[in-house]
mmCIF file of C-alpha atoms and ligand atoms in Angstrom:
data_model
loop_
_atom_site.group_PDB
_atom_site.id
_atom_site.type_symbol
_atom_site.label_atom_id
_atom_site.label_comp_id
_atom_site.label_asym_id
_atom_site.label_seq_id
_atom_site.Cartn_x
_atom_site.Cartn_y
_atom_site.Cartn_z
ATOM 1 C CA MET A 89 99.440 139.780 90.121
ATOM 2 C CA GLN A 90 101.937 136.886 88.998
ATOM 3 C CA ARG A 91 100.188 133.765 88.263
ATOM 4 C CA LEU A 92 100.640 131.432 91.009
ATOM 5 C CA TRP A 93 99.658 127.617 89.056
ATOM 6 C CA LYS A 94 100.040 125.603 85.959
ATOM 7 C CA GLU A 95 97.880 125.076 83.007
ATOM 8 C CA PRO A 96 98.331 121.066 82.750
ATOM 9 C CA ASP A 97 100.499 121.287 79.650
ATOM 10 C CA GLU A 98 103.245 123.219 81.810
ATOM 11 C CA ILE A 99 103.559 120.059 84.066
ATOM 12 C CA LYS A 100 106.695 118.649 83.965
ATOM 13 C CA THR A 101 105.932 114.417 84.278
ATOM 14 C CA PHE A 102 109.038 112.174 85.166
ATOM 15 C CA THR A 103 109.808 109.091 83.722
ATOM 16 C CA GLU A 104 110.445 105.732 86.136
ATOM 17 C CA GLU A 105 114.263 106.110 85.927
ATOM 18 C CA GLU A 106 114.163 109.701 86.614
ATOM 19 C CA GLU A 107 112.137 109.076 89.666
ATOM 20 C CA ASN A 108 114.301 106.477 91.013
ATOM 21 C CA ILE A 109 117.423 108.634 90.775
ATOM 22 C CA SER A 110 115.093 111.396 92.477
ATOM 23 C CA LYS A 111 114.409 109.373 95.332
ATOM 24 C CA GLU A 112 118.268 108.748 96.485
ATOM 25 C CA ARG A 113 118.595 112.299 96.059
ATOM 26 C CA VAL A 114 115.970 113.464 98.074
ATOM 27 C CA GLN A 115 117.256 110.312 100.787
ATOM 28 C CA ARG A 116 120.940 112.300 100.097
ATOM 29 C CA MET A 117 119.503 115.408 101.109
ATOM 30 C CA GLY A 118 118.462 114.045 104.585
ATOM 31 C CA LYS A 119 115.084 115.884 104.716
ATOM 32 C CA LYS A 120 112.352 113.455 105.709
ATOM 33 C CA GLY A 121 109.293 115.752 105.845
ATOM 34 C CA ILE A 122 108.055 118.683 104.649
ATOM 35 C CA ILE A 123 105.696 121.122 106.516
ATOM 36 C CA PHE A 124 103.431 123.637 104.704
ATOM 37 C CA ASP A 125 102.043 126.672 105.789
ATOM 38 C CA LEU A 126 98.269 126.626 104.341
ATOM 39 C CA ASP A 127 96.665 130.158 103.450
ATOM 40 C CA GLY A 128 99.310 131.403 100.487
ATOM 41 C CA VAL A 129 101.116 128.583 99.930
ATOM 42 C CA ILE A 130 98.185 125.084 99.151
ATOM 43 C CA CYS A 131 95.537 127.047 98.691
ATOM 44 C CA HIS A 132 94.306 130.677 98.856
ATOM 45 C CA THR A 133 91.851 132.161 101.101
ATOM 46 C CA ASP A 134 93.602 135.945 101.293
ATOM 47 C CA LYS A 135 90.576 137.595 99.375
ATOM 48 C CA TYR A 136 88.192 136.004 102.387
ATOM 49 C CA HIS A 137 90.501 137.150 105.144
ATOM 50 C CA TYR A 138 90.174 140.831 103.490
ATOM 51 C CA GLN A 139 86.196 140.328 102.945
ATOM 52 C CA ALA A 140 85.617 139.259 106.352
ATOM 53 C CA TRP A 141 88.333 141.945 108.353
ATOM 54 C CA LYS A 142 86.869 144.908 105.746
ATOM 55 C CA LYS A 143 82.981 144.645 106.602
ATOM 56 C CA LEU A 144 84.436 144.590 110.391
ATOM 57 C CA ALA A 145 86.351 147.582 110.190
ATOM 58 C CA ASP A 146 83.786 149.669 107.874
ATOM 59 C CA LYS A 147 81.144 148.430 110.869
ATOM 60 C CA LEU A 148 83.798 149.728 113.118
ATOM 61 C CA GLY A 149 84.956 153.217 111.253
ATOM 62 C CA VAL A 150 88.363 152.009 111.278
ATOM 63 C CA TYR A 151 90.466 152.691 107.740
ATOM 64 C CA PHE A 152 91.453 149.690 106.603
ATOM 65 C CA ASP A 153 92.658 148.096 102.814
ATOM 66 C CA GLU A 154 95.140 145.191 101.158
ATOM 67 C CA VAL A 155 98.188 147.441 102.480
ATOM 68 C CA ILE A 156 97.080 146.475 105.876
ATOM 69 C CA ASN A 157 95.758 143.035 105.057
ATOM 70 C CA ASN A 158 99.323 142.032 103.669
ATOM 71 C CA ARG A 159 100.124 142.182 107.119
ATOM 72 C CA LEU A 160 98.105 139.810 108.375
ATOM 73 C CA ARG A 161 99.625 137.024 106.345
ATOM 74 C CA GLY A 162 100.403 134.006 108.976
ATOM 75 C CA VAL A 163 99.208 136.031 112.216
ATOM 76 C CA SER A 164 97.081 134.674 114.866
ATOM 77 C CA ARG A 165 93.151 136.151 114.721
ATOM 78 C CA MET A 166 93.561 138.391 117.607
ATOM 79 C CA GLU A 167 97.026 139.766 116.682
ATOM 80 C CA SER A 168 95.567 140.093 113.216
ATOM 81 C CA LEU A 169 92.555 142.234 114.806
ATOM 82 C CA ASN A 170 94.969 144.213 116.823
ATOM 83 C CA ILE A 171 96.889 145.533 113.610
ATOM 84 C CA ILE A 172 93.601 146.304 112.472
ATOM 85 C CA LEU A 173 92.774 148.532 115.630
ATOM 86 C CA GLU A 174 96.078 150.586 114.692
ATOM 87 C CA LYS A 175 93.891 152.802 112.664
ATOM 88 C CA CYS A 176 91.533 152.976 115.513
ATOM 89 C CA ASP A 177 90.374 156.260 117.726
ATOM 90 C CA ARG A 178 89.877 154.464 120.635
ATOM 91 C CA GLU A 179 91.141 151.645 122.651
ATOM 92 C CA LEU A 180 88.893 148.264 122.542
ATOM 93 C CA THR A 181 88.344 146.346 126.083
ATOM 94 C CA ILE A 182 88.761 142.547 126.109
ATOM 95 C CA GLN A 183 85.389 141.391 125.962
ATOM 96 C CA GLU A 184 84.871 144.214 122.969
ATOM 97 C CA LYS A 185 87.812 142.549 121.303
ATOM 98 C CA GLU A 186 86.567 138.680 121.410
ATOM 99 C CA ALA A 187 83.365 139.309 120.327
ATOM 100 C CA CYS A 188 84.917 141.296 117.265
ATOM 101 C CA ALA A 189 87.320 138.070 116.551
ATOM 102 C CA GLU A 190 84.043 136.385 116.796
ATOM 103 C CA GLU A 191 82.057 138.296 114.173
ATOM 104 C CA LYS A 192 84.995 138.439 111.527
ATOM 105 C CA ASN A 193 85.702 134.380 111.661
ATOM 106 C CA GLU A 194 81.771 134.278 111.575
ATOM 107 C CA ILE A 195 81.821 135.836 108.164
ATOM 108 C CA TYR A 196 84.905 134.214 107.321
ATOM 109 C CA LYS A 197 83.474 130.663 108.215
ATOM 110 C CA GLU A 198 80.806 131.566 105.716
ATOM 111 C CA LEU A 199 82.766 132.858 102.810
ATOM 112 C CA LEU A 200 84.880 129.667 103.059
ATOM 113 C CA LYS A 201 82.081 127.633 102.682
ATOM 114 C CA ASN A 202 82.441 129.464 98.400
ATOM 115 C CA MET A 203 85.155 126.898 98.412
ATOM 116 C CA THR A 204 85.396 123.472 96.614
ATOM 117 C CA THR A 205 88.129 121.198 95.047
ATOM 118 C CA GLU A 206 88.583 123.634 91.960
ATOM 119 C CA ASP A 207 90.436 125.917 94.787
ATOM 120 C CA LEU A 208 93.419 123.376 94.837
ATOM 121 C CA SER A 209 95.566 123.757 91.353
ATOM 122 C CA ARG A 210 96.070 120.610 89.923
ATOM 123 C CA GLU A 211 99.759 122.126 90.358
ATOM 124 C CA VAL A 212 99.875 121.564 93.883
ATOM 125 C CA ARG A 213 98.156 118.500 93.882
ATOM 126 C CA GLU A 214 100.286 116.543 91.678
ATOM 127 C CA THR A 215 103.769 117.856 93.558
ATOM 128 C CA LEU A 216 102.524 116.843 96.526
ATOM 129 C CA GLU A 217 101.203 112.820 95.594
ATOM 130 C CA GLN A 218 104.912 113.275 94.099
ATOM 131 C CA LEU A 219 106.322 114.305 96.945
ATOM 132 C CA ARG A 220 104.594 111.651 98.630
ATOM 133 C CA GLU A 221 106.282 109.203 96.372
ATOM 134 C CA LYS A 222 109.062 109.995 96.851
ATOM 135 C CA GLY A 223 108.541 108.735 100.775
ATOM 136 C CA LEU A 224 108.587 112.069 102.537
ATOM 137 C CA LYS A 225 106.139 112.391 105.352
ATOM 138 C CA LEU A 226 103.911 115.958 104.850
ATOM 139 C CA ALA A 227 102.408 118.022 107.412
ATOM 140 C CA ILE A 228 100.337 121.531 107.619
ATOM 141 C CA GLY A 229 101.745 123.900 109.862
ATOM 142 C CA SER A 230 98.976 126.476 109.422
ATOM 143 C CA SER A 231 98.305 129.597 112.814
ATOM 144 C CA SER A 232 94.393 128.980 111.096
ATOM 145 C CA LYS A 233 92.074 127.571 113.655
ATOM 146 C CA ASN A 234 89.925 126.904 110.341
ATOM 147 C CA ALA A 235 92.488 124.956 108.918
ATOM 148 C CA GLY A 236 90.862 121.317 108.925
ATOM 149 C CA PHE A 237 87.759 122.875 107.434
ATOM 150 C CA ILE A 238 89.771 124.422 104.817
ATOM 151 C CA LEU A 239 91.352 121.344 103.843
ATOM 152 C CA GLU A 240 88.391 119.041 103.511
ATOM 153 C CA ARG A 241 86.821 121.847 100.955
ATOM 154 C CA ILE A 242 89.582 121.402 98.632
ATOM 155 C CA GLY A 243 89.721 117.855 98.680
ATOM 156 C CA LEU A 244 93.114 117.259 101.093
ATOM 157 C CA GLY A 245 90.575 116.206 104.023
ATOM 158 C CA ASP A 246 92.604 113.051 104.492
ATOM 159 C CA PHE A 247 95.721 113.945 102.936
ATOM 160 C CA PHE A 248 98.258 114.840 105.287
ATOM 161 C CA ASP A 249 99.998 112.759 107.811
ATOM 162 C CA THR A 250 99.406 115.697 110.684
ATOM 163 C CA VAL A 251 97.915 119.004 110.721
ATOM 164 C CA SER A 252 99.305 121.415 113.493
ATOM 165 C CA ASP A 253 97.175 124.285 113.546
ATOM 166 C CA GLY A 254 96.106 127.214 115.068
ATOM 167 C CA ASN A 255 94.091 124.825 117.525
ATOM 168 C CA ASN A 256 97.598 122.943 118.939
ATOM 169 C CA ILE A 257 99.174 126.155 119.897
ATOM 170 C CA THR A 258 99.819 128.475 122.531
ATOM 171 C CA PHE A 259 102.169 130.530 120.170
ATOM 172 C CA SER A 260 101.328 131.875 117.048
ATOM 173 C CA LYS A 261 103.963 132.688 114.169
ATOM 174 C CA PRO A 262 106.545 133.737 114.207
ATOM 175 C CA ASP A 263 107.005 131.630 116.795
ATOM 176 C CA PRO A 264 107.992 128.400 116.007
ATOM 177 C CA GLU A 265 105.456 126.207 117.927
ATOM 178 C CA VAL A 266 103.389 125.712 115.315
ATOM 179 C CA PHE A 267 106.050 123.792 112.877
ATOM 180 C CA LEU A 268 107.971 121.942 115.980
ATOM 181 C CA LYS A 269 104.500 120.553 117.007
ATOM 182 C CA ALA A 270 104.098 119.659 113.424
ATOM 183 C CA ALA A 271 107.616 118.190 113.492
ATOM 184 C CA GLN A 272 106.854 116.636 116.454
ATOM 185 C CA PHE A 273 103.364 115.049 115.286
ATOM 186 C CA LEU A 274 105.455 113.662 112.464
ATOM 187 C CA ASN A 275 108.164 112.180 114.748
ATOM 188 C CA LEU A 276 111.344 114.176 113.337
ATOM 189 C CA GLN A 277 113.877 116.233 114.090
ATOM 190 C CA PRO A 278 113.196 119.892 113.454
ATOM 191 C CA GLU A 279 116.863 119.485 110.924
ATOM 192 C CA GLN A 280 114.845 117.109 108.982
ATOM 193 C CA CYS A 281 112.240 118.897 108.305
ATOM 194 C CA LEU A 282 111.806 121.832 105.524
ATOM 195 C CA VAL A 283 109.298 124.649 105.758
ATOM 196 C CA VAL A 284 107.272 125.871 103.191
ATOM 197 C CA GLU A 285 105.891 129.568 103.256
ATOM 198 C CA ASP A 286 104.860 132.942 101.925
ATOM 199 C CA ALA A 287 104.746 134.985 104.621
ATOM 200 C CA GLU A 288 107.816 136.727 106.847
ATOM 201 C CA ALA A 289 105.839 135.565 110.105
ATOM 202 C CA GLY A 290 106.217 132.175 108.951
ATOM 203 C CA LEU A 291 109.968 132.458 107.556
ATOM 204 C CA LEU A 292 110.940 133.886 110.793
ATOM 205 C CA ALA A 293 109.100 130.722 112.689
ATOM 206 C CA ALA A 294 111.125 128.246 110.788
ATOM 207 C CA LYS A 295 113.882 130.064 111.578
ATOM 208 C CA ARG A 296 113.279 130.076 114.704
ATOM 209 C CA GLY A 297 112.659 126.298 114.973
ATOM 210 C CA ASN A 298 116.578 125.377 113.278
ATOM 211 C CA MET A 299 114.344 124.786 109.905
ATOM 212 C CA ASP A 300 115.215 124.813 106.826
ATOM 213 C CA CYS A 301 112.566 127.033 104.586
ATOM 214 C CA ALA A 302 111.468 127.686 100.980
ATOM 215 C CA GLY A 303 109.918 130.876 100.502
ATOM 216 C CA ILE A 304 106.807 131.299 97.683
ATOM 217 C CA GLY A 305 104.966 134.016 96.328
ATOM 218 C CA GLU A 306 105.919 137.084 98.438
ATOM 219 C CA GLY A 307 108.056 134.694 100.836
ATOM 220 C CA ALA A 308 110.483 134.453 97.858
ATOM 221 C CA GLU A 309 111.395 137.522 98.133
ATOM 222 C CA SER A 310 112.591 137.563 102.010
ATOM 223 C CA HIS A 311 116.318 137.389 102.592
ATOM 224 C CA LEU A 312 114.658 134.515 105.308
ATOM 225 C CA THR A 313 114.323 132.013 103.075
ATOM 226 C CA THR A 314 116.626 128.983 102.056
ATOM 227 C CA TYR A 315 115.630 127.956 99.163
ATOM 228 C CA LYS A 316 113.318 130.546 96.562
ATOM 229 C CA LEU A 317 110.401 128.652 94.799
ATOM 230 C CA CYS A 318 109.513 130.582 91.440
ATOM 231 C CA ASP A 319 106.398 127.750 91.726
ATOM 232 C CA PHE A 320 105.461 125.272 93.495
ATOM 233 C CA GLN A 321 106.391 122.432 91.522
ATOM 234 C CA GLU A 322 109.947 123.225 91.818
ATOM 235 C CA LEU A 323 109.892 122.201 95.239
ATOM 236 C CA LEU A 324 110.619 118.702 93.308
ATOM 237 C CA SER A 325 113.863 119.596 92.597
ATOM 238 C CA VAL A 326 114.396 121.494 95.747
ATOM 239 C CA ILE A 327 114.442 118.579 98.047
ATOM 240 C CA GLU A 328 117.036 117.121 95.879
ATOM 241 C CA LYS A 329 119.412 119.589 96.570
HETATM 242 P P1 B16 B 649 91.705 131.781 111.713
HETATM 243 P P2 B16 B 649 98.480 130.337 107.557
HETATM 244 C C1 B16 B 649 96.945 132.233 108.707
HETATM 245 O O1 B16 B 649 96.997 130.641 108.410
HETATM 246 C C2 B16 B 649 96.258 133.112 107.811
HETATM 247 O O2 B16 B 649 97.407 133.391 106.969
HETATM 248 C C3 B16 B 649 95.921 134.675 108.806
HETATM 249 O O3 B16 B 649 96.089 135.540 107.669
HETATM 250 C C4 B16 B 649 95.285 134.065 109.546
HETATM 251 O O4 B16 B 649 95.220 135.267 110.522
HETATM 252 C C5 B16 B 649 95.630 132.899 110.583
HETATM 253 O O5 B16 B 649 96.114 132.181 109.821
HETATM 254 C C6 B16 B 649 94.565 132.775 111.420
HETATM 255 O O6 B16 B 649 93.299 132.413 110.500
HETATM 256 O O7 B16 B 649 90.892 133.208 111.634
HETATM 257 O O8 B16 B 649 91.529 131.147 110.576
HETATM 258 O O9 B16 B 649 92.214 131.294 112.680
HETATM 259 O O10 B16 B 649 99.324 131.478 106.327
HETATM 260 O O11 B16 B 649 99.620 130.499 108.485
HETATM 261 O O12 B16 B 649 97.695 129.178 106.960
HETATM 262 MG MG1 MG B 650 100.377 132.128 104.954
#
């Protein structure tokens, strides 16, 4: 699997003169805010989602693997369960589904307690700080109802100007609601925001919300991206284009 983080000596630092030039470029680009997806962009909780869903699937006697897990990126908890249940030979009642989603979430939340500030790479932390220094407003746009808890665990509990997540939306990605709300919370128009996403559902949501998007990880392969990022710090040059 491709390495998504940088070692400390691989991270470029900027002189004061370069910083001033880049601030002007950011203003010319017209973007005033960046909305970041959380899982798969800021940090990686995929392995915990996988472990929790696997435990539930095994209990139900339903086949589940990493390939199916990949289809769950960016989509809501209940939609994820519906994808997993495609392999189930019986129809579950709504009450049973709610109990399953709740059970998975309890397992997942226990696993999330393993996360620490070590789960935030230096590259991501330093890039976020540099983007803020350029005068950009920074937000989270995540489908997760656990976004606040995850941000606390990785030491970003108070960092973002706003967090739009699974708790303040009715429709999950690929619906643009989570990003449109983030823009609204930032007091910006959608066109003034750039979305950073790793999942197809999120990239489609950004497009539907009339926002440019930068794809990272598997998201960089998608035809929906406006910009393809090889790594997180490349955002610093994208924002000046
Ligand atoms: P929860 P993101 C998404 O987060 C995950 O990618 C997706 O796998 C998960 O089902 C969804 O959050 C809901 O998460 O069960 O914690 O509410 O990528 O939009 O930051
Ligand atoms: Mg994601």
